[in-house]
């Protein structure tokens, strides 16, 4: 810009700012729409050129207006988009500093925690906070210092839209990386979030936990119970993420607790058995119950854990997994539980041949032969009497386990 053009351009900017200061909501909305249309994607230097080196004066006005009016909901989306132009501009450090000094983070978190805010606006807020978080460790800490972790967690748990949930997940991932001061708080918050009711949120939380857990040297014992509960989910995406996290946890100090919990899920307790009897009509309608789905998922997780590690296989045998897998194989109410239990048991029998004789004694020769020939199809060759034998022969299978421990 030439020396002659600078005063002219400054006059235009000052006129723009006067119009803003004197304008009502309608005028400001029109001005913001024009600003967003003309300036989206511009760098810091381009914005400074557009505003004659005083773009900060407009950002300050915009931030103040948003802080004073966000609770009314009008124009909030437009305000957030305009602020996003400043915060996402290349070489935006000056704008970011000024936004924070004007209380920008607190305002964004207030919007996020306000039940009256629209989900679309919350997604935009989360995107802005992610931009702030990605700018460095001190900015991550600033967000967390303002109770950001709890507010973001509540937003993720209560949101009903994919876009908002996805934005909250992205922000959590950003905050967890390179933020040692708050890493433990983020980790424990994600563990708590596993109890949320939205399947999509559960999937995203599990994925985030997978990322965070790999950064830690230990695992908190409180992760086990809610993680195993998610194996009841009827949503395959949730189950896949849960099993992925289970496979991660075998390297941590909670492995014993994890394996014990998985083995226990193979056998339905009395309360669950009563529930199944009372909900027989539900079984006919839905084709499965969550406890059966959990049983099948536990068997699958056990197989995947054992296939990758002989030491884990040995631990599972010592925990009574053979007896419990035989029980699950007798569950004719749920084919997948039978299939997954059969595949898992096949692994143990082939890994530890000493178990063959004991398992055959429980199954019977004919059924055992079919099992060794094609384990995942065993359910098709099993009659009701054979299934009842697998369910009832608890004492015999316990003896099998006791014998196998010394031989294995």
mmCIF file of C-alpha atoms in Angstrom:
data_model
loop_
_atom_site.group_PDB
_atom_site.id
_atom_site.type_symbol
_atom_site.label_atom_id
_atom_site.label_comp_id
_atom_site.label_asym_id
_atom_site.label_seq_id
_atom_site.Cartn_x
_atom_site.Cartn_y
_atom_site.Cartn_z
ATOM 1 C CA UNK A 1 0.000 0.000 0.000
ATOM 2 C CA UNK A 2 1.369 3.427 -0.935
ATOM 3 C CA UNK A 3 1.860 6.230 1.583
ATOM 4 C CA UNK A 4 -1.058 8.123 -0.017
ATOM 5 C CA UNK A 5 -3.404 5.113 0.254
ATOM 6 C CA UNK A 6 -2.775 4.432 3.950
ATOM 7 C CA UNK A 7 -4.711 7.461 5.350
ATOM 8 C CA UNK A 8 -7.590 6.779 2.948
ATOM 9 C CA UNK A 9 -7.815 3.147 4.014
ATOM 10 C CA UNK A 10 -7.579 4.088 7.706
ATOM 11 C CA UNK A 11 -10.454 6.521 7.246
ATOM 12 C CA UNK A 12 -12.563 3.722 5.725
ATOM 13 C CA UNK A 13 -11.784 1.432 8.671
ATOM 14 C CA UNK A 14 -12.586 4.128 11.238
ATOM 15 C CA UNK A 15 -15.849 4.813 9.410
ATOM 16 C CA UNK A 16 -16.582 1.075 9.531
ATOM 17 C CA UNK A 17 -15.939 0.991 13.275
ATOM 18 C CA UNK A 18 -18.169 4.060 13.862
ATOM 19 C CA UNK A 19 -20.972 2.404 11.932
ATOM 20 C CA UNK A 20 -20.507 -0.681 14.102
ATOM 21 C CA UNK A 21 -20.574 1.311 17.337
ATOM 22 C CA UNK A 22 -23.741 3.151 16.334
ATOM 23 C CA UNK A 23 -25.494 0.237 14.692
ATOM 24 C CA UNK A 24 -28.234 -1.965 16.134
ATOM 25 C CA UNK A 25 -28.366 -5.762 15.866
ATOM 26 C CA UNK A 26 -29.621 -5.669 12.275
ATOM 27 C CA UNK A 27 -26.802 -3.369 11.147
ATOM 28 C CA UNK A 28 -24.136 -5.399 12.933
ATOM 29 C CA UNK A 29 -25.465 -8.662 11.502
ATOM 30 C CA UNK A 30 -25.233 -7.226 7.988
ATOM 31 C CA UNK A 31 -21.690 -5.998 8.652
ATOM 32 C CA UNK A 32 -20.658 -9.375 10.066
ATOM 33 C CA UNK A 33 -22.068 -11.262 7.082
ATOM 34 C CA UNK A 34 -20.054 -9.025 4.773
ATOM 35 C CA UNK A 35 -16.938 -9.482 6.909
ATOM 36 C CA UNK A 36 -17.238 -13.280 6.913
ATOM 37 C CA UNK A 37 -17.846 -13.412 3.165
ATOM 38 C CA UNK A 38 -14.873 -11.210 2.318
ATOM 39 C CA UNK A 39 -12.311 -12.398 4.829
ATOM 40 C CA UNK A 40 -12.679 -16.139 5.346
ATOM 41 C CA UNK A 41 -9.292 -17.822 4.932
ATOM 42 C CA UNK A 42 -7.210 -14.650 5.125
ATOM 43 C CA UNK A 43 -3.868 -14.559 6.932
ATOM 44 C CA UNK A 44 -2.929 -12.196 9.758
ATOM 45 C CA UNK A 45 -1.108 -9.919 7.320
ATOM 46 C CA UNK A 46 -4.016 -9.819 4.900
ATOM 47 C CA UNK A 47 -6.442 -8.925 7.689
ATOM 48 C CA UNK A 48 -4.124 -6.204 8.932
ATOM 49 C CA UNK A 49 -3.908 -4.823 5.405
ATOM 50 C CA UNK A 50 -7.702 -4.903 5.106
ATOM 51 C CA UNK A 51 -8.119 -3.077 8.428
ATOM 52 C CA UNK A 52 -5.195 -0.624 8.103
ATOM 53 C CA UNK A 53 -3.220 -2.314 10.901
ATOM 54 C CA UNK A 54 -6.059 -1.917 13.433
ATOM 55 C CA UNK A 55 -7.973 -5.197 12.965
ATOM 56 C CA UNK A 56 -7.571 -5.771 16.706
ATOM 57 C CA UNK A 57 -10.030 -2.930 17.331
ATOM 58 C CA UNK A 58 -12.731 -4.838 15.477
ATOM 59 C CA UNK A 59 -11.856 -8.135 17.184
ATOM 60 C CA UNK A 60 -12.201 -6.459 20.594
ATOM 61 C CA UNK A 61 -15.636 -5.072 19.676
ATOM 62 C CA UNK A 62 -16.729 -8.431 18.324
ATOM 63 C CA UNK A 63 -15.580 -10.306 21.442
ATOM 64 C CA UNK A 64 -17.355 -7.846 23.745
ATOM 65 C CA UNK A 65 -20.591 -7.990 21.744
ATOM 66 C CA UNK A 66 -20.582 -11.788 21.857
ATOM 67 C CA UNK A 67 -19.958 -11.807 25.613
ATOM 68 C CA UNK A 68 -22.893 -9.432 26.202
ATOM 69 C CA UNK A 69 -25.414 -11.089 23.869
ATOM 70 C CA UNK A 70 -24.641 -14.823 23.574
ATOM 71 C CA UNK A 71 -27.320 -15.787 26.118
ATOM 72 C CA UNK A 72 -29.989 -14.424 23.788
ATOM 73 C CA UNK A 73 -28.859 -16.735 20.981
ATOM 74 C CA UNK A 74 -29.271 -14.210 18.184
ATOM 75 C CA UNK A 75 -26.362 -13.952 15.755
ATOM 76 C CA UNK A 76 -24.165 -16.194 17.938
ATOM 77 C CA UNK A 77 -23.271 -18.500 15.055
ATOM 78 C CA UNK A 78 -22.260 -15.541 12.940
ATOM 79 C CA UNK A 79 -20.214 -14.045 15.781
ATOM 80 C CA UNK A 80 -18.357 -17.323 16.278
ATOM 81 C CA UNK A 81 -17.571 -17.625 12.561
ATOM 82 C CA UNK A 82 -16.203 -14.088 12.515
ATOM 83 C CA UNK A 83 -14.008 -14.714 15.556
ATOM 84 C CA UNK A 84 -12.871 -17.929 13.922
ATOM 85 C CA UNK A 85 -11.493 -15.914 10.999
ATOM 86 C CA UNK A 86 -9.172 -14.106 13.399
ATOM 87 C CA UNK A 87 -8.154 -17.165 15.445
ATOM 88 C CA UNK A 88 -7.548 -19.399 12.426
ATOM 89 C CA UNK A 89 -5.580 -16.817 10.465
ATOM 90 C CA UNK A 90 -1.991 -17.789 9.680
ATOM 91 C CA UNK A 91 0.393 -16.133 12.195
ATOM 92 C CA UNK A 92 -2.559 -15.368 14.465
ATOM 93 C CA UNK A 93 -0.636 -15.100 17.768
ATOM 94 C CA UNK A 94 -1.468 -11.433 18.298
ATOM 95 C CA UNK A 95 -5.197 -12.002 17.768
ATOM 96 C CA UNK A 96 -5.163 -15.042 20.038
ATOM 97 C CA UNK A 97 -3.437 -13.133 22.844
ATOM 98 C CA UNK A 98 -5.897 -10.257 22.583
ATOM 99 C CA UNK A 99 -8.872 -12.623 22.488
ATOM 100 C CA UNK A 100 -7.683 -14.351 25.657
ATOM 101 C CA UNK A 101 -6.997 -11.052 27.420
ATOM 102 C CA UNK A 102 -10.602 -10.043 26.680
ATOM 103 C CA UNK A 103 -11.863 -13.190 28.455
ATOM 104 C CA UNK A 104 -12.458 -15.132 25.264
ATOM 105 C CA UNK A 105 -11.893 -18.604 26.722
ATOM 106 C CA UNK A 106 -14.280 -18.003 29.624
ATOM 107 C CA UNK A 107 -16.933 -16.719 27.235
ATOM 108 C CA UNK A 108 -16.587 -19.753 24.958
ATOM 109 C CA UNK A 109 -16.811 -22.137 27.911
ATOM 110 C CA UNK A 110 -19.849 -20.264 29.243
ATOM 111 C CA UNK A 111 -21.555 -20.726 25.872
ATOM 112 C CA UNK A 112 -20.647 -24.395 25.886
ATOM 113 C CA UNK A 113 -22.087 -24.907 29.367
ATOM 114 C CA UNK A 114 -25.296 -22.960 28.700
ATOM 115 C CA UNK A 115 -28.224 -25.334 28.188
ATOM 116 C CA UNK A 116 -29.860 -22.733 25.926
ATOM 117 C CA UNK A 117 -27.035 -22.825 23.388
ATOM 118 C CA UNK A 118 -27.763 -24.627 20.141
ATOM 119 C CA UNK A 119 -25.743 -27.729 19.287
ATOM 120 C CA UNK A 120 -24.587 -26.113 16.053
ATOM 121 C CA UNK A 121 -23.173 -23.173 18.008
ATOM 122 C CA UNK A 122 -21.562 -25.524 20.517
ATOM 123 C CA UNK A 123 -19.806 -27.324 17.671
ATOM 124 C CA UNK A 124 -18.440 -23.987 16.481
ATOM 125 C CA UNK A 125 -17.279 -23.151 20.020
ATOM 126 C CA UNK A 126 -15.521 -26.503 20.318
ATOM 127 C CA UNK A 127 -13.800 -25.873 17.001
ATOM 128 C CA UNK A 128 -12.551 -22.485 18.239
ATOM 129 C CA UNK A 129 -11.319 -24.014 21.502
ATOM 130 C CA UNK A 130 -9.477 -26.671 19.491
ATOM 131 C CA UNK A 131 -7.765 -23.909 17.523
ATOM 132 C CA UNK A 132 -6.724 -22.332 20.822
ATOM 133 C CA UNK A 133 -5.562 -25.684 22.240
ATOM 134 C CA UNK A 134 -3.525 -26.504 19.142
ATOM 135 C CA UNK A 135 -1.577 -23.265 19.623
ATOM 136 C CA UNK A 136 0.524 -24.702 22.440
ATOM 137 C CA UNK A 137 0.779 -26.107 25.949
ATOM 138 C CA UNK A 138 0.057 -22.860 27.806
ATOM 139 C CA UNK A 139 -3.215 -22.509 25.919
ATOM 140 C CA UNK A 140 -4.234 -26.078 26.738
ATOM 141 C CA UNK A 141 -3.562 -25.332 30.398
ATOM 142 C CA UNK A 142 -5.597 -22.113 30.220
ATOM 143 C CA UNK A 143 -8.628 -24.039 28.956
ATOM 144 C CA UNK A 144 -8.215 -26.654 31.682
ATOM 145 C CA UNK A 145 -7.640 -23.989 34.353
ATOM 146 C CA UNK A 146 -11.124 -22.647 33.570
ATOM 147 C CA UNK A 147 -12.832 -26.008 34.317
ATOM 148 C CA UNK A 148 -12.753 -26.728 30.610
ATOM 149 C CA UNK A 149 -12.364 -30.494 30.945
ATOM 150 C CA UNK A 150 -15.624 -30.883 32.902
ATOM 151 C CA UNK A 151 -17.571 -28.529 30.644
ATOM 152 C CA UNK A 152 -16.373 -30.271 27.484
ATOM 153 C CA UNK A 153 -17.141 -33.674 29.007
ATOM 154 C CA UNK A 154 -20.690 -32.628 29.898
ATOM 155 C CA UNK A 155 -21.169 -31.305 26.378
ATOM 156 C CA UNK A 156 -20.010 -34.584 24.838
ATOM 157 C CA UNK A 157 -22.202 -36.672 27.149
ATOM 158 C CA UNK A 158 -25.390 -34.645 26.641
ATOM 159 C CA UNK A 159 -25.116 -33.732 22.963
ATOM 160 C CA UNK A 160 -27.443 -35.407 20.489
ATOM 161 C CA UNK A 161 -25.671 -34.397 17.289
ATOM 162 C CA UNK A 162 -22.748 -36.121 15.644
ATOM 163 C CA UNK A 163 -21.028 -32.862 14.695
ATOM 164 C CA UNK A 164 -20.902 -31.620 18.290
ATOM 165 C CA UNK A 165 -19.778 -34.997 19.643
ATOM 166 C CA UNK A 166 -17.073 -35.226 17.001
ATOM 167 C CA UNK A 167 -15.884 -31.682 17.795
ATOM 168 C CA UNK A 168 -15.721 -32.446 21.529
ATOM 169 C CA UNK A 169 -13.733 -35.619 20.800
ATOM 170 C CA UNK A 170 -11.286 -33.681 18.630
ATOM 171 C CA UNK A 171 -10.808 -31.114 21.403
ATOM 172 C CA UNK A 172 -10.226 -33.844 23.996
ATOM 173 C CA UNK A 173 -7.545 -35.375 21.794
ATOM 174 C CA UNK A 174 -5.855 -32.002 21.409
ATOM 175 C CA UNK A 175 -5.971 -31.267 25.150
ATOM 176 C CA UNK A 176 -4.539 -34.686 26.024
ATOM 177 C CA UNK A 177 -1.478 -34.260 23.822
ATOM 178 C CA UNK A 178 1.458 -32.330 25.295
ATOM 179 C CA UNK A 179 -0.444 -31.345 28.426
ATOM 180 C CA UNK A 180 1.160 -33.283 31.325
ATOM 181 C CA UNK A 181 -0.312 -31.035 34.022
ATOM 182 C CA UNK A 182 -3.859 -32.078 33.170
ATOM 183 C CA UNK A 183 -3.293 -35.463 31.529
ATOM 184 C CA UNK A 184 -4.486 -37.426 34.561
ATOM 185 C CA UNK A 185 -7.652 -35.322 34.904
ATOM 186 C CA UNK A 186 -8.466 -35.795 31.226
ATOM 187 C CA UNK A 187 -7.830 -39.529 31.512
ATOM 188 C CA UNK A 188 -10.116 -39.982 34.549
ATOM 189 C CA UNK A 189 -12.788 -37.788 32.956
ATOM 190 C CA UNK A 190 -12.799 -39.988 29.849
ATOM 191 C CA UNK A 191 -13.157 -43.070 32.065
ATOM 192 C CA UNK A 192 -16.221 -41.486 33.669
ATOM 193 C CA UNK A 193 -17.637 -40.633 30.247
ATOM 194 C CA UNK A 194 -17.800 -44.313 29.289
ATOM 195 C CA UNK A 195 -21.039 -44.418 31.288
ATOM 196 C CA UNK A 196 -22.778 -41.938 28.938
ATOM 197 C CA UNK A 197 -25.785 -43.261 27.041
ATOM 198 C CA UNK A 198 -25.067 -42.139 23.475
ATOM 199 C CA UNK A 199 -23.490 -44.963 21.422
ATOM 200 C CA UNK A 200 -21.648 -42.466 19.210
ATOM 201 C CA UNK A 201 -20.284 -40.654 22.256
ATOM 202 C CA UNK A 202 -19.232 -43.982 23.767
ATOM 203 C CA UNK A 203 -17.347 -44.875 20.597
ATOM 204 C CA UNK A 204 -15.563 -41.520 20.537
ATOM 205 C CA UNK A 205 -14.693 -41.700 24.240
ATOM 206 C CA UNK A 206 -13.225 -45.184 23.807
ATOM 207 C CA UNK A 207 -11.162 -44.000 20.862
ATOM 208 C CA UNK A 208 -9.872 -41.035 22.866
ATOM 209 C CA UNK A 209 -9.083 -43.318 25.818
ATOM 210 C CA UNK A 210 -7.126 -45.596 23.504
ATOM 211 C CA UNK A 211 -4.995 -42.609 22.466
ATOM 212 C CA UNK A 212 -4.512 -41.297 26.010
ATOM 213 C CA UNK A 213 -3.824 -44.714 27.542
ATOM 214 C CA UNK A 214 -0.911 -45.321 25.186
ATOM 215 C CA UNK A 215 0.732 -42.158 26.566
ATOM 216 C CA UNK A 216 0.551 -43.445 30.162
ATOM 217 C CA UNK A 217 2.748 -45.908 32.041
ATOM 218 C CA UNK A 218 -0.077 -47.170 34.247
ATOM 219 C CA UNK A 219 -3.811 -47.760 33.962
ATOM 220 C CA UNK A 220 -6.311 -46.772 36.627
ATOM 221 C CA UNK A 221 -8.309 -49.722 38.030
ATOM 222 C CA UNK A 222 -11.547 -47.753 37.643
ATOM 223 C CA UNK A 223 -11.307 -48.214 33.870
ATOM 224 C CA UNK A 224 -12.177 -51.925 34.016
ATOM 225 C CA UNK A 225 -15.818 -51.979 35.136
ATOM 226 C CA UNK A 226 -17.236 -49.369 32.723
ATOM 227 C CA UNK A 227 -15.142 -50.830 29.906
ATOM 228 C CA UNK A 228 -16.523 -54.328 30.440
ATOM 229 C CA UNK A 229 -20.041 -52.891 30.702
ATOM 230 C CA UNK A 230 -19.664 -51.467 27.197
ATOM 231 C CA UNK A 231 -19.322 -55.005 25.856
ATOM 232 C CA UNK A 232 -23.095 -55.135 26.317
ATOM 233 C CA UNK A 233 -23.557 -52.555 23.578
ATOM 234 C CA UNK A 234 -25.608 -53.640 20.583
ATOM 235 C CA UNK A 235 -23.554 -51.254 18.431
ATOM 236 C CA UNK A 236 -20.637 -52.988 16.725
ATOM 237 C CA UNK A 237 -18.555 -49.800 16.521
ATOM 238 C CA UNK A 238 -18.690 -49.467 20.307
ATOM 239 C CA UNK A 239 -17.768 -53.115 20.824
ATOM 240 C CA UNK A 240 -14.838 -52.881 18.425
ATOM 241 C CA UNK A 241 -13.426 -49.834 20.216
ATOM 242 C CA UNK A 242 -13.957 -51.494 23.604
ATOM 243 C CA UNK A 243 -12.103 -54.655 22.547
ATOM 244 C CA UNK A 244 -9.299 -52.550 21.066
ATOM 245 C CA UNK A 245 -8.850 -50.839 24.445
ATOM 246 C CA UNK A 246 -9.010 -54.205 26.237
ATOM 247 C CA UNK A 247 -6.143 -55.446 24.066
ATOM 248 C CA UNK A 248 -4.148 -52.336 25.023
ATOM 249 C CA UNK A 249 -4.708 -52.899 28.739
ATOM 250 C CA UNK A 250 -3.057 -56.325 28.810
ATOM 251 C CA UNK A 251 0.303 -54.498 28.976
ATOM 252 C CA UNK A 252 -0.647 -52.611 32.138
ATOM 253 C CA UNK A 253 -0.869 -53.372 35.829
ATOM 254 C CA UNK A 254 -4.645 -53.916 35.638
ATOM 255 C CA UNK A 255 -4.270 -57.059 33.513
ATOM 256 C CA UNK A 256 -5.189 -59.438 36.316
ATOM 257 C CA UNK A 257 -8.340 -57.473 37.108
ATOM 258 C CA UNK A 258 -9.207 -57.311 33.412
ATOM 259 C CA UNK A 259 -8.786 -61.039 32.784
ATOM 260 C CA UNK A 260 -10.754 -61.957 35.911
ATOM 261 C CA UNK A 261 -13.596 -59.689 34.799
ATOM 262 C CA UNK A 262 -13.689 -61.129 31.293
ATOM 263 C CA UNK A 263 -13.796 -64.724 32.531
ATOM 264 C CA UNK A 264 -16.624 -63.856 34.934
ATOM 265 C CA UNK A 265 -18.711 -62.458 32.069
ATOM 266 C CA UNK A 266 -18.808 -65.871 30.396
ATOM 267 C CA UNK A 267 -21.151 -67.172 33.081
ATOM 268 C CA UNK A 268 -24.481 -65.473 33.694
ATOM 269 C CA UNK A 269 -25.181 -64.873 37.374
ATOM 270 C CA UNK A 270 -28.487 -65.782 38.964
ATOM 271 C CA UNK A 271 -29.924 -62.277 38.690
ATOM 272 C CA UNK A 272 -29.212 -62.152 34.976
ATOM 273 C CA UNK A 273 -30.674 -65.621 34.467
ATOM 274 C CA UNK A 274 -33.892 -64.518 36.199
ATOM 275 C CA UNK A 275 -33.965 -61.419 34.018
ATOM 276 C CA UNK A 276 -33.711 -63.561 30.894
ATOM 277 C CA UNK A 277 -36.652 -65.694 32.033
ATOM 278 C CA UNK A 278 -38.776 -62.631 32.705
ATOM 279 C CA UNK A 279 -37.907 -61.088 29.340
ATOM 280 C CA UNK A 280 -38.474 -64.108 27.158
ATOM 281 C CA UNK A 281 -40.725 -62.064 24.882
ATOM 282 C CA UNK A 282 -37.977 -59.487 24.440
ATOM 283 C CA UNK A 283 -35.627 -62.226 23.319
ATOM 284 C CA UNK A 284 -38.104 -63.297 20.678
ATOM 285 C CA UNK A 285 -38.507 -59.731 19.509
ATOM 286 C CA UNK A 286 -34.903 -58.497 19.492
ATOM 287 C CA UNK A 287 -33.053 -61.762 18.912
ATOM 288 C CA UNK A 288 -30.656 -61.150 21.785
ATOM 289 C CA UNK A 289 -30.181 -59.603 25.176
ATOM 290 C CA UNK A 290 -27.370 -57.329 26.191
ATOM 291 C CA UNK A 291 -26.061 -59.946 28.630
ATOM 292 C CA UNK A 292 -25.727 -62.446 25.798
ATOM 293 C CA UNK A 293 -24.025 -59.864 23.609
ATOM 294 C CA UNK A 294 -21.638 -59.155 26.476
ATOM 295 C CA UNK A 295 -20.968 -62.878 26.912
ATOM 296 C CA UNK A 296 -20.102 -63.244 23.231
ATOM 297 C CA UNK A 297 -17.918 -60.134 23.242
ATOM 298 C CA UNK A 298 -16.068 -61.340 26.353
ATOM 299 C CA UNK A 299 -15.334 -64.673 24.659
ATOM 300 C CA UNK A 300 -14.062 -62.860 21.573
ATOM 301 C CA UNK A 301 -11.839 -60.570 23.649
ATOM 302 C CA UNK A 302 -10.459 -63.559 25.568
ATOM 303 C CA UNK A 303 -9.567 -65.309 22.305
ATOM 304 C CA UNK A 304 -7.849 -62.235 20.854
ATOM 305 C CA UNK A 305 -5.892 -61.685 24.073
ATOM 306 C CA UNK A 306 -4.845 -65.319 24.317
ATOM 307 C CA UNK A 307 -3.874 -65.694 20.648
ATOM 308 C CA UNK A 308 -1.354 -62.889 20.955
ATOM 309 C CA UNK A 309 0.305 -64.007 24.199
ATOM 310 C CA UNK A 310 0.959 -67.496 25.592
ATOM 311 C CA UNK A 311 1.525 -66.085 29.068
ATOM 312 C CA UNK A 312 -1.946 -64.524 28.983
ATOM 313 C CA UNK A 313 -3.343 -67.874 27.825
ATOM 314 C CA UNK A 314 -1.780 -69.547 30.837
ATOM 315 C CA UNK A 315 -3.192 -66.914 33.187
ATOM 316 C CA UNK A 316 -6.663 -67.383 31.730
ATOM 317 C CA UNK A 317 -6.480 -71.152 32.198
ATOM 318 C CA UNK A 318 -5.563 -70.610 35.846
ATOM 319 C CA UNK A 319 -8.596 -68.329 36.212
ATOM 320 C CA UNK A 320 -11.007 -71.072 35.109
ATOM 321 C CA UNK A 321 -11.590 -69.956 31.557
ATOM 322 C CA UNK A 322 -12.052 -73.540 30.260
ATOM 323 C CA UNK A 323 -14.998 -74.202 32.552
ATOM 324 C CA UNK A 324 -16.584 -70.858 31.740
ATOM 325 C CA UNK A 325 -16.128 -71.231 27.973
ATOM 326 C CA UNK A 326 -17.832 -74.618 28.076
ATOM 327 C CA UNK A 327 -20.723 -72.987 29.911
ATOM 328 C CA UNK A 328 -21.000 -70.230 27.282
ATOM 329 C CA UNK A 329 -20.941 -72.815 24.504
ATOM 330 C CA UNK A 330 -24.104 -74.305 25.990
ATOM 331 C CA UNK A 331 -26.028 -71.018 25.664
ATOM 332 C CA UNK A 332 -28.457 -71.908 22.886
ATOM 333 C CA UNK A 333 -30.240 -68.581 23.300
ATOM 334 C CA UNK A 334 -27.419 -66.757 21.509
ATOM 335 C CA UNK A 335 -25.556 -68.237 18.544
ATOM 336 C CA UNK A 336 -22.737 -65.678 18.562
ATOM 337 C CA UNK A 337 -21.949 -66.479 22.207
ATOM 338 C CA UNK A 338 -21.656 -70.155 21.270
ATOM 339 C CA UNK A 339 -19.469 -69.398 18.249
ATOM 340 C CA UNK A 340 -17.102 -67.036 20.063
ATOM 341 C CA UNK A 341 -16.777 -69.366 23.048
ATOM 342 C CA UNK A 342 -16.070 -72.331 20.729
ATOM 343 C CA UNK A 343 -13.352 -70.441 18.861
ATOM 344 C CA UNK A 344 -11.748 -69.347 22.125
ATOM 345 C CA UNK A 345 -11.838 -72.855 23.585
ATOM 346 C CA UNK A 346 -10.316 -74.251 20.384
ATOM 347 C CA UNK A 347 -7.314 -71.963 20.886
ATOM 348 C CA UNK A 348 -6.707 -73.264 24.424
ATOM 349 C CA UNK A 349 -7.137 -76.912 23.472
ATOM 350 C CA UNK A 350 -4.701 -76.632 20.566
ATOM 351 C CA UNK A 351 -2.210 -74.578 22.587
ATOM 352 C CA UNK A 352 -2.345 -76.942 25.577
ATOM 353 C CA UNK A 353 -2.999 -80.488 24.210
ATOM 354 C CA UNK A 354 -3.247 -81.834 27.763
ATOM 355 C CA UNK A 355 -6.700 -80.238 27.901
ATOM 356 C CA UNK A 356 -8.102 -82.357 25.060
ATOM 357 C CA UNK A 357 -8.951 -85.393 27.169
ATOM 358 C CA UNK A 358 -10.677 -83.336 29.849
ATOM 359 C CA UNK A 359 -12.705 -81.246 27.419
ATOM 360 C CA UNK A 360 -13.717 -84.375 25.481
ATOM 361 C CA UNK A 361 -14.902 -85.973 28.728
ATOM 362 C CA UNK A 362 -17.317 -83.066 29.232
ATOM 363 C CA UNK A 363 -18.475 -82.798 25.604
ATOM 364 C CA UNK A 364 -18.652 -86.421 24.673
ATOM 365 C CA UNK A 365 -16.782 -88.028 21.796
ATOM 366 C CA UNK A 366 -19.175 -87.101 18.985
ATOM 367 C CA UNK A 367 -19.521 -83.457 19.921
ATOM 368 C CA UNK A 368 -15.802 -83.124 20.612
ATOM 369 C CA UNK A 369 -14.961 -84.505 17.179
ATOM 370 C CA UNK A 370 -17.270 -81.955 15.562
ATOM 371 C CA UNK A 371 -15.676 -79.250 17.732
ATOM 372 C CA UNK A 372 -12.129 -80.088 16.635
ATOM 373 C CA UNK A 373 -13.229 -80.288 13.003
ATOM 374 C CA UNK A 374 -14.957 -76.889 12.812
ATOM 375 C CA UNK A 375 -15.313 -75.039 16.107
ATOM 376 C CA UNK A 376 -17.329 -72.078 14.834
ATOM 377 C CA UNK A 377 -20.027 -74.402 13.449
ATOM 378 C CA UNK A 378 -20.345 -76.516 16.575
ATOM 379 C CA UNK A 379 -23.638 -74.872 17.579
ATOM 380 C CA UNK A 380 -25.280 -76.428 14.496
ATOM 381 C CA UNK A 381 -24.309 -79.923 15.658
ATOM 382 C CA UNK A 382 -25.340 -79.476 19.294
ATOM 383 C CA UNK A 383 -28.677 -80.755 20.571
ATOM 384 C CA UNK A 384 -30.455 -79.542 23.682
ATOM 385 C CA UNK A 385 -29.240 -82.426 25.833
ATOM 386 C CA UNK A 386 -25.600 -81.742 24.947
ATOM 387 C CA UNK A 387 -26.089 -78.033 25.639
ATOM 388 C CA UNK A 388 -27.531 -78.819 29.068
ATOM 389 C CA UNK A 389 -24.528 -81.015 29.829
ATOM 390 C CA UNK A 390 -22.187 -78.100 29.075
ATOM 391 C CA UNK A 391 -24.256 -75.785 31.266
ATOM 392 C CA UNK A 392 -24.580 -78.245 34.170
ATOM 393 C CA UNK A 393 -21.195 -79.945 34.372
ATOM 394 C CA UNK A 394 -19.577 -77.237 36.469
ATOM 395 C CA UNK A 395 -17.873 -79.556 38.940
ATOM 396 C CA UNK A 396 -16.286 -81.701 36.255
ATOM 397 C CA UNK A 397 -14.923 -78.713 34.381
ATOM 398 C CA UNK A 398 -13.496 -77.289 37.588
ATOM 399 C CA UNK A 399 -11.578 -80.530 38.035
ATOM 400 C CA UNK A 400 -10.353 -80.248 34.452
ATOM 401 C CA UNK A 401 -8.972 -76.825 35.247
ATOM 402 C CA UNK A 402 -7.249 -78.076 38.379
ATOM 403 C CA UNK A 403 -5.560 -80.876 36.473
ATOM 404 C CA UNK A 404 -4.549 -78.690 33.552
ATOM 405 C CA UNK A 405 -2.810 -76.110 35.692
ATOM 406 C CA UNK A 406 -0.106 -78.513 36.755
ATOM 407 C CA UNK A 407 0.366 -79.913 33.269
ATOM 408 C CA UNK A 408 0.411 -76.571 31.478
#
